[in-house]
Every structure is written in C-alpha cells, then in structure tokens.
Short mmCIF file of C-alpha atoms and ligand atoms in Angstrom, two decimals:
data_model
loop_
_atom_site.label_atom_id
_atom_site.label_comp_id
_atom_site.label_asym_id
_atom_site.label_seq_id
_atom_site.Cartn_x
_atom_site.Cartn_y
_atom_site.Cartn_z
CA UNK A 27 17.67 18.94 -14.49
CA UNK A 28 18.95 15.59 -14.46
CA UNK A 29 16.89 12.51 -13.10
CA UNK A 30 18.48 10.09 -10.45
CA UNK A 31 16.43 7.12 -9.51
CA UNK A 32 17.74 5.95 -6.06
CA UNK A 33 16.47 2.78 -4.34
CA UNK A 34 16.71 1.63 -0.45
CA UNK A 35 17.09 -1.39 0.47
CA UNK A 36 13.20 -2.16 1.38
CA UNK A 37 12.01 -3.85 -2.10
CA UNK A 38 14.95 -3.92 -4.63
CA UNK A 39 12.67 -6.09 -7.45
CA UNK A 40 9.98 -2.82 -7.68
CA UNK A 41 12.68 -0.23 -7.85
CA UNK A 42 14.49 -2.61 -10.44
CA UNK A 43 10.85 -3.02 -12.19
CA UNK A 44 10.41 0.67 -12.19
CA UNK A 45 13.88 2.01 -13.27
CA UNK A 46 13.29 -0.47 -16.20
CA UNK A 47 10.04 1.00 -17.18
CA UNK A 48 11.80 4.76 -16.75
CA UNK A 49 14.48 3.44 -18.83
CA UNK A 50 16.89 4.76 -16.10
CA UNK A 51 19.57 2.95 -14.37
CA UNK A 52 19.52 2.86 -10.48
CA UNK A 53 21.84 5.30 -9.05
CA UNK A 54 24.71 3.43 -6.96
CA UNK A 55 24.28 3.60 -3.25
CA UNK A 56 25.88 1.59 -0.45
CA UNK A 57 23.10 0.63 2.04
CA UNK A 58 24.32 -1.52 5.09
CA UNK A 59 24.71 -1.74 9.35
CA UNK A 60 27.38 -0.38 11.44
CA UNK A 61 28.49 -3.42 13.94
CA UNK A 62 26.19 -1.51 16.25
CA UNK A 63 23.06 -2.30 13.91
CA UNK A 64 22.87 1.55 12.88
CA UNK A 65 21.87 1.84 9.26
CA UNK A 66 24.74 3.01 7.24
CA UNK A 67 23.79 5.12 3.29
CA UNK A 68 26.06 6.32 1.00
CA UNK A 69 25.49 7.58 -2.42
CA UNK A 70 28.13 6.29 -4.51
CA UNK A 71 27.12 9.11 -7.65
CA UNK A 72 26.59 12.63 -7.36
CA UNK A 73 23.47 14.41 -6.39
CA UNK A 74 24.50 18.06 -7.13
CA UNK A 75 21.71 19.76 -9.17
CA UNK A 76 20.05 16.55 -9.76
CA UNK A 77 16.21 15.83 -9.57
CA UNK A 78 16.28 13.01 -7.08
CA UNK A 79 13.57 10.08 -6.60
CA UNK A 80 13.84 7.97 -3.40
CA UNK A 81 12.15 4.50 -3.60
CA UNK A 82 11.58 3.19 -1.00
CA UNK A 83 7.63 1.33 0.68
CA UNK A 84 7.96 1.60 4.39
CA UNK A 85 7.23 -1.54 5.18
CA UNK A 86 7.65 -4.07 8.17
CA UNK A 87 10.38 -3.56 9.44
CA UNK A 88 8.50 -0.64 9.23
CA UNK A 89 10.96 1.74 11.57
CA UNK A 90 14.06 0.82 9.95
CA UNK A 91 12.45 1.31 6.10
CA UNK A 92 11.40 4.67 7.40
CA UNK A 93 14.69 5.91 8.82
CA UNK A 94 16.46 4.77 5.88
CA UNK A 95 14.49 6.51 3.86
CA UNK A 96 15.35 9.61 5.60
CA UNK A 97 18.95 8.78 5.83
CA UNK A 98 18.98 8.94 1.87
CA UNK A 99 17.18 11.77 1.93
CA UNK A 100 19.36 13.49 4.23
CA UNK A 101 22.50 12.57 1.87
CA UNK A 102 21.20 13.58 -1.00
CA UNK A 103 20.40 16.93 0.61
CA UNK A 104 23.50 16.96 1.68
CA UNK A 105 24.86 16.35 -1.46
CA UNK A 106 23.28 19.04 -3.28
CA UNK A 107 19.98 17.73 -4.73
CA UNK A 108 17.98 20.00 -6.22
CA UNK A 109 14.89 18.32 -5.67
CA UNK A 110 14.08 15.26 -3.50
CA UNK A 111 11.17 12.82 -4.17
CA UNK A 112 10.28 10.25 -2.04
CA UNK A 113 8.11 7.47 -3.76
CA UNK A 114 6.50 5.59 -0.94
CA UNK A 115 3.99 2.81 -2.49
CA UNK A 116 3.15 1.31 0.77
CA UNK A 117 2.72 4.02 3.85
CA UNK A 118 3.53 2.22 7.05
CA UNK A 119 1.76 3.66 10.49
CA UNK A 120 -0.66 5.06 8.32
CA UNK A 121 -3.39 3.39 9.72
CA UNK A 122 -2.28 4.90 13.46
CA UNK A 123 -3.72 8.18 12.37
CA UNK A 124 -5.78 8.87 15.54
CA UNK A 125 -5.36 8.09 19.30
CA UNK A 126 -7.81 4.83 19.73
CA UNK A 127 -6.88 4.86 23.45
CA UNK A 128 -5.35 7.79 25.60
CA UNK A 129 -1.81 7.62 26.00
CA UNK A 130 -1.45 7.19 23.36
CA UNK A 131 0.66 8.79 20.21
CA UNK A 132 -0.42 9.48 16.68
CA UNK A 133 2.04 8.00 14.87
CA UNK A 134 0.78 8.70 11.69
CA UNK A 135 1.75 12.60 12.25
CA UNK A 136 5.37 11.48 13.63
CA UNK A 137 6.08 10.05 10.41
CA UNK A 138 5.06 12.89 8.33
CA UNK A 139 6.54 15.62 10.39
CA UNK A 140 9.65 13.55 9.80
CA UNK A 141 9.35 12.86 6.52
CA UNK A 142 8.53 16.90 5.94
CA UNK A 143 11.52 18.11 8.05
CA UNK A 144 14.16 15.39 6.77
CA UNK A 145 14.94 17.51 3.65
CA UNK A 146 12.19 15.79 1.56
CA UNK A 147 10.16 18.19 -0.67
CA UNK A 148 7.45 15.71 -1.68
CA UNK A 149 6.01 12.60 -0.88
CA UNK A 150 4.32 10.44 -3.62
CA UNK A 151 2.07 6.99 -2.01
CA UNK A 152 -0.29 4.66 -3.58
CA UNK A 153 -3.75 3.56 -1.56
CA UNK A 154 -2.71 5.36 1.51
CA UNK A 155 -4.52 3.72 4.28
CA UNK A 156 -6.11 7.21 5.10
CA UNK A 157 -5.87 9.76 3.15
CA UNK A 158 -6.71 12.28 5.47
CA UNK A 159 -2.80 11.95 6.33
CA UNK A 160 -2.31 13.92 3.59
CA UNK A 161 -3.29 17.11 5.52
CA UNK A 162 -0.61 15.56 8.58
CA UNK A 163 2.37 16.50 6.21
CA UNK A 164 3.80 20.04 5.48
CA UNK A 165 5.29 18.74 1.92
CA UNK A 166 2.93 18.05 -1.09
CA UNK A 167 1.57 14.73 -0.93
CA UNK A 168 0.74 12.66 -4.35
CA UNK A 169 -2.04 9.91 -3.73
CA UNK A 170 -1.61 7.01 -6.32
CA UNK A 171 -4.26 4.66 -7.54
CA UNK A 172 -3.67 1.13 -8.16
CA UNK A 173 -7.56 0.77 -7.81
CA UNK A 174 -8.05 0.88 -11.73
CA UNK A 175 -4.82 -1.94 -12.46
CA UNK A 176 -6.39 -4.57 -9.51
CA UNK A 177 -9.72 -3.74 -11.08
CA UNK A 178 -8.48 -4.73 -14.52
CA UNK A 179 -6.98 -7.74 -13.47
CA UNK A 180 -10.71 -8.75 -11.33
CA UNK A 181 -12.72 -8.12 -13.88
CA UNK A 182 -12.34 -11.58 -15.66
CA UNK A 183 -13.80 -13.16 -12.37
CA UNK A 184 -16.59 -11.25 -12.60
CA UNK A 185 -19.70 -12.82 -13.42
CA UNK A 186 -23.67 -11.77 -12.85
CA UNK A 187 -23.41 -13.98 -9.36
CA UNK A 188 -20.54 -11.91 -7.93
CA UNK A 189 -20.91 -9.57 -5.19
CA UNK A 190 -18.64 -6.36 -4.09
CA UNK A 191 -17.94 -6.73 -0.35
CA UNK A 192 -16.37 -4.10 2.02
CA UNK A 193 -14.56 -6.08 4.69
CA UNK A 194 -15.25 -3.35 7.24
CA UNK A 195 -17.09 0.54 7.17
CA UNK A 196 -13.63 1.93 6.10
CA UNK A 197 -13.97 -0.23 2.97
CA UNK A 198 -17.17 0.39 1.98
CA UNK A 199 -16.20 3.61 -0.67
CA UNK A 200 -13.32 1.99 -2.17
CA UNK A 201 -16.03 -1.19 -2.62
CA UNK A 202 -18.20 1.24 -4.36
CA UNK A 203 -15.52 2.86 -6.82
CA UNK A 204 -14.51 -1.17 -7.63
CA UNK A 205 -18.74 -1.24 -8.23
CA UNK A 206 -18.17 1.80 -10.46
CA UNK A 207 -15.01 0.13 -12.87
CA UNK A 208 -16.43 -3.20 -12.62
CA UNK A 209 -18.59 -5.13 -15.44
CA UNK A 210 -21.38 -5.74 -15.03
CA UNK A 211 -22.17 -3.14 -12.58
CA UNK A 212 -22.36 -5.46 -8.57
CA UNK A 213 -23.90 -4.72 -5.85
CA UNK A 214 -21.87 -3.84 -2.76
CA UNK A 215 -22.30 -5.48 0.79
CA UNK A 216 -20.73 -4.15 4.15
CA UNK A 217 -19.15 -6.40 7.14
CA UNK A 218 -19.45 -4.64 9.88
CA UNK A 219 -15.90 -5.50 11.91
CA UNK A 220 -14.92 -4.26 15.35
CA UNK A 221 -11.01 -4.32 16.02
CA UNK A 222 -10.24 -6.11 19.24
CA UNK A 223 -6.42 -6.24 18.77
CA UNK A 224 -4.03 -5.86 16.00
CA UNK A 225 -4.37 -9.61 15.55
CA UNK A 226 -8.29 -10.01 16.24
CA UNK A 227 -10.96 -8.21 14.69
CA UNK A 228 -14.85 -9.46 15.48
CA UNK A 229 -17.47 -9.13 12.86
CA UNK A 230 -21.27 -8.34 14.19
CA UNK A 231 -23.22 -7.95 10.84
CA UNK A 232 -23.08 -8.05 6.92
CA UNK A 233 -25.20 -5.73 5.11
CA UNK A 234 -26.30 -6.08 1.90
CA UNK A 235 -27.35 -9.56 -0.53
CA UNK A 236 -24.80 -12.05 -0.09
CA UNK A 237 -26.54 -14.96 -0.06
CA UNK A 238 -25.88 -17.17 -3.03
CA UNK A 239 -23.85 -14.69 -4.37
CA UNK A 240 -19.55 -15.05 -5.29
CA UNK A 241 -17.94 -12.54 -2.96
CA UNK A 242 -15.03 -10.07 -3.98
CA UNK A 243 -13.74 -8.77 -1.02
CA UNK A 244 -11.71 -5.26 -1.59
CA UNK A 245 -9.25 -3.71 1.03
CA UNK A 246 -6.52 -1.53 1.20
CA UNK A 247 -4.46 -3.69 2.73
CA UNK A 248 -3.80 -7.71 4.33
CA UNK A 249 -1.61 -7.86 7.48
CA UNK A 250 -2.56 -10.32 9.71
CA UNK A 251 -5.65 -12.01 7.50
CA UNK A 252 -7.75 -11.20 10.43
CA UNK A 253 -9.98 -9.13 8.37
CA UNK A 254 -10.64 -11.18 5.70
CA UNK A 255 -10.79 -14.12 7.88
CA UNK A 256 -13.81 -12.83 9.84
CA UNK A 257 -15.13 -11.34 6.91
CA UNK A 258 -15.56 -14.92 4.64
CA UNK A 259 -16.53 -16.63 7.92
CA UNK A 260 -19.51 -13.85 8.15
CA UNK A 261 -20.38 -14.19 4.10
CA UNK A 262 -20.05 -18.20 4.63
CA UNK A 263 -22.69 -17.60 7.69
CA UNK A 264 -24.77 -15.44 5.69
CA UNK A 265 -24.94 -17.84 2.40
CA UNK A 266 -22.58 -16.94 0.09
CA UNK A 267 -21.18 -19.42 -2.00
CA UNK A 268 -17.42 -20.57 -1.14
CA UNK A 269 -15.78 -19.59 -4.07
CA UNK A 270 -14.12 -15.84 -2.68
CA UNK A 271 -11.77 -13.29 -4.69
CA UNK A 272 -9.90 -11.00 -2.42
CA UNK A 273 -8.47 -8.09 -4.00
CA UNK A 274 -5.56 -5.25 -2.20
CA UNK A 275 -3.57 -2.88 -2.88
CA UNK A 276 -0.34 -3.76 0.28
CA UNK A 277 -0.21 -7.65 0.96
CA UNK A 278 1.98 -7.61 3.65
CA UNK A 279 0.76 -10.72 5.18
CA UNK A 280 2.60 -11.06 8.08
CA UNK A 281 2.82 -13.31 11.04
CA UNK A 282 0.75 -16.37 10.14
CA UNK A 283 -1.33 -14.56 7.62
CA UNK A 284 -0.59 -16.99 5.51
CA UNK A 285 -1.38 -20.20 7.25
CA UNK A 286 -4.63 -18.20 8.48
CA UNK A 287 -5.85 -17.42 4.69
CA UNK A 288 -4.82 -20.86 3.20
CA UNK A 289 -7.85 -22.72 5.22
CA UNK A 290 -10.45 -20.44 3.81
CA UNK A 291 -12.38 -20.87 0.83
CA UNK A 292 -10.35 -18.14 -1.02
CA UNK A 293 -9.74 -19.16 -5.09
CA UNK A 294 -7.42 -15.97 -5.35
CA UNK A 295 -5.92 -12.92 -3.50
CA UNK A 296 -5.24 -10.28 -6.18
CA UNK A 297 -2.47 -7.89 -4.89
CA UNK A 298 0.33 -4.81 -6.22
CA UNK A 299 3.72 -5.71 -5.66
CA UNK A 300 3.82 -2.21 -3.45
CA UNK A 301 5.89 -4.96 -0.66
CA UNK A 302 7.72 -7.83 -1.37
CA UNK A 303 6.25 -11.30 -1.23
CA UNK A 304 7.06 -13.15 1.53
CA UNK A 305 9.12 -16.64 0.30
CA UNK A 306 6.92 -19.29 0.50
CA UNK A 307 3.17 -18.61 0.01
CA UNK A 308 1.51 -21.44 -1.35
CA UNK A 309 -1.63 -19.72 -1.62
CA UNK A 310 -3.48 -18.41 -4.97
CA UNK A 311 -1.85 -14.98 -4.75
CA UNK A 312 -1.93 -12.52 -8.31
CA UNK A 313 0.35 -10.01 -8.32
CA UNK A 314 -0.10 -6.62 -10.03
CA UNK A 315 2.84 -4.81 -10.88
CA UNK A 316 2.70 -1.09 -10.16
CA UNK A 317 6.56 -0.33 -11.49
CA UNK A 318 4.67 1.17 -14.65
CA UNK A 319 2.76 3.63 -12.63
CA UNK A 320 5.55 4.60 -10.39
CA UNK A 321 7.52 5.42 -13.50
CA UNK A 322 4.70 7.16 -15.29
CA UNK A 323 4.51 9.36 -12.36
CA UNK A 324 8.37 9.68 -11.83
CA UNK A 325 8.39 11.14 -15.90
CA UNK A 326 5.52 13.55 -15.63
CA UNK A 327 6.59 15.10 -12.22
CA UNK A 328 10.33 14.95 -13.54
CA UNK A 329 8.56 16.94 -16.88
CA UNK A 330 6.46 18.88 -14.37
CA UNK A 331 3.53 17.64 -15.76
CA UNK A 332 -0.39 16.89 -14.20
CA UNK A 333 -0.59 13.50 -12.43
CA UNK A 334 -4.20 13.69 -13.48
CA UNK A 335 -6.17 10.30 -14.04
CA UNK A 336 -3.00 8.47 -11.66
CA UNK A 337 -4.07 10.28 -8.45
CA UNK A 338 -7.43 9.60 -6.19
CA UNK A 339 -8.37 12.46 -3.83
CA UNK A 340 -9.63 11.70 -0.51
CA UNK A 341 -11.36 8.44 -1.31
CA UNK A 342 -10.20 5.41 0.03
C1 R5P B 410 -8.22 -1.65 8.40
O1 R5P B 410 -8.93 -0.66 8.53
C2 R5P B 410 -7.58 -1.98 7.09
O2 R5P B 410 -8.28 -1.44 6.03
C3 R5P B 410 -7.44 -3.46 6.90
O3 R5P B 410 -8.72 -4.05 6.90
C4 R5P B 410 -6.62 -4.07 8.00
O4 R5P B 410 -5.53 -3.24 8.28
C5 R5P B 410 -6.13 -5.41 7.63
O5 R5P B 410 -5.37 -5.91 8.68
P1 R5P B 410 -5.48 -7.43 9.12
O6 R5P B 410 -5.18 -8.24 7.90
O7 R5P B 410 -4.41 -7.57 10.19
O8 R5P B 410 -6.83 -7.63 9.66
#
C-alpha cells in the first residue's frame, strides 16, 4: 500500500519538515474559502488504495483547523483511501475535557466523536493535554512524546542549583519524568495555581525547595503566559534566583503572551514546533523540531510496526 503524506493548511513548515525527513513529497491539495468563508479541500492526486496521513495541529483558529481536518478526511474517504491517519501534534479543546461549570459542554468529547465518525481510522497526538481523552475517541489513539527531545535540549542548562518545577498539580508527573531523564537527578517543586479565567490563573503556594535554587518550569503547553507568569512571580516570592528555563511541548502564545513573558526573568522558553511561531517574538524562545518523530512514526505505522519507546501512556 502506497503512502500519501497530505498537509492542511494549519502549519505548512512541520508538514514540509516532516515529508523531508519521510523522504516523501507532499501530496497536492487545493485548500482555500468559498466567498462565503466556507473552507474549500480538494485533493489534486489520487487516494484510491492509498495509505493516507493527514497533517494537520488543531490549533487557534482552533475550529477552522479542526473542520479542515475533517474535510480532508472526508475526501480522501471519498476518494477511496484505504487507510486514513490523522497526525495531530497539537490537540486543541483538549484541555475542555470535563464540565468546570454546569451548562456547560465537554468539548473535548465533541471533537473526538467527530474526529471518530468523519471517516478517520486513527488519530496520532503528541503531549495531549489529557490523556484520559484517549478513552473519549472510538478510533485508536497514538500518544507521542516530545518529553525525551525538550529534555535533551534542557539538559545543558542543568546544573547542581537547578530545580524541576510543576507550574500547577496537573504538571507535577510530567515534572517528575523530566526529574527522571534529567542529569543530575533535581528535585521537583509544585505551584499550586487556581484558574480564575482563561486569561487569569492565581497561585496560593509552592511546594518544595526553591529558594536559591535555578527554576525549570515544565508544562504541556503556553497560551496566554498566565501560568508561567504566576508561577515565576511565586518562585521569585519564595527565593529562587531570577535566572528561569521554561520548557513545553505547544507554544501557542497567544494574545499578549508574549509581551506578558518578555518582562519576566525568563533566560529561555524551550518549545516543539507542534504550532507555528507567531512573527515577531523577541523573546529567548528554542525550538525543537518534532518533524523527525512524526516521520518515524508515519514509517513504522505505514510498515505496521510497534511505536514502542515514541509513545507515553497515560502520563502527562
Ligand atoms: C493547564 O492545565 C495547562 O497545563 C497549562 O498550564 C495552561 O493551559 C497554560 O495556559 P496559560 O498559558 O493561558 O496559562
């Protein structure tokens, strides 16, 4: 069965950075607006008995990414794919997985009951806000790691002085596997955050020995800086020296994230390339390419082979 690599339109450098490591071309596709602002998808090669790969991170403008994504989908189906793949790297809604408030919906499950009834057979995503999701969709879902790449790049800011910190509870296991890759082994300390609005988050205590100490904050992912806002202003309370690593997997940074993260003591913000980079950033930001793991994972599902050490199960 033939490979086809197909990219929409949400982050054309990554697909171009992983067809290159697949040593595949892109398969031709027409991807615009009706002059009513519908999306508009057209393959431009054939499908038929092909083993089809959808690229395509769903994120802001979150909606649009997603239906896209389903629009190829649906053409490809429709075109006689034998086998459709859609690589997600960056989940959007992911993090609405529960109802915080009554009325209202779960929109993590909307998106995976459309993703599993739009034709797509499996879904493949890398540091999935929650990975309990998984268990929302009726397709196979593939959890990627880019835990061990970000870790490789941190490691050469580590020193005996550093100190692991989870910028909220939800962090606090994926701070302990970056305490488990890193050398020497750090200890890990907890900010305890409480949301008050997608913008504004408050922080009420930090647990564990900051003081003194060089923190590396790890997250799954930066949207507004909020988090790691309140989270160096609680270490910088608490005595920790103002020289701060941040380190995620989706740096979305939107709305004034920027402008928010650029006043801060912050030397670097390591990041994948999961979402494109806003233009102008004018911060310290590292990027990690994960094109090299998408395509590893493309080839051995394409071979029908074990995803093995590229997958994390349940751990955020
Ligand atoms: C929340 O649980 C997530 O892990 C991130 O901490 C959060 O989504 C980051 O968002 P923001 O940058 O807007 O605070």
């Amino acid at each position: 069965m033939d490979l086809q690599l197909i990219a929409g339109s949400a982050h054309p450098v990554l697909a171009a950075a992983t067809a290159t490591a697949l040593g595949v071309p892109l398969g031709a596709c027409e991807l615009g607006r009706f002059p009513d602002d519908e999306s508009r998808v057209r393959l431009c090669e054939s499908a038929r008995g092909r083993d089809v790969y959808i690229l395509q991170p769903t994120c802001p403008p979150a909606d649009r990414h997603l239906f896209e994504l389903l629009l190829i989908a649906d053409a490809a189906r429709r075109a006689g794919a034998a086998r459709i793949t859609a690589i997600v790297p960056y989940l959007g809604y992911a993090r609405q997985d529960r109802r915080s408030a009554g009325r209202e919906p779960v929109a993590a499950r909307v998106v995976a009951n459309a993703v599993s009834a739009g034709g797509i057979d499996r879904i493949v995503v890398v540091d999935v806000h929650a990975p309990a999701i998984e268990g929302f969709f009726s397709i196979p879902v593939e959890s990627l790691t880019a835990m061990p790449l970000l870790a490789e790049a941190v490691q050469t800011h580590v020193d005996a002085n550093s100190v692991l910190v989870a910028p909220d509870l939800g962090a606090a296991k994926l701070a302990e596997r970056y305490a488990r890759a890193l050398r020497p082994s750090l200890p890990v300390a907890i900010v305890h955050k409480t949301r008050i609005s997608g913008s504004e988050v408050r922080v009420t205590r930090v647990t564990g020995d900051v003081e003194h100490r060089a923190p590396i904050i790890v997250d799954d992912m930066i949207t507004t800086g909020a988090t790691i806002e309140a989270a160096v202003d609680a270490l910088l309370a608490a005595g920790s020296v103002p020289r701060i690593t941040v380190v995620a997997s989706h740096g979305l940074f939107v709305d004034n994230a920027l402008a928010r993260l650029r006043q801060l003591p912050i030397q670097r913000i390591i990041v994948t390339d999961s979402v494109p980079l806003p233009e102008t950033v004018a911060l310290a930001i590292q990027r990690v390419t994960i094109g090299p793991l998408l395509a590893n994972a493309i080839a051995r599902l394409h071979a029908d082979e074990s995803l093995g050490d590229l997958v994390q199960h349940g751990v955020r």
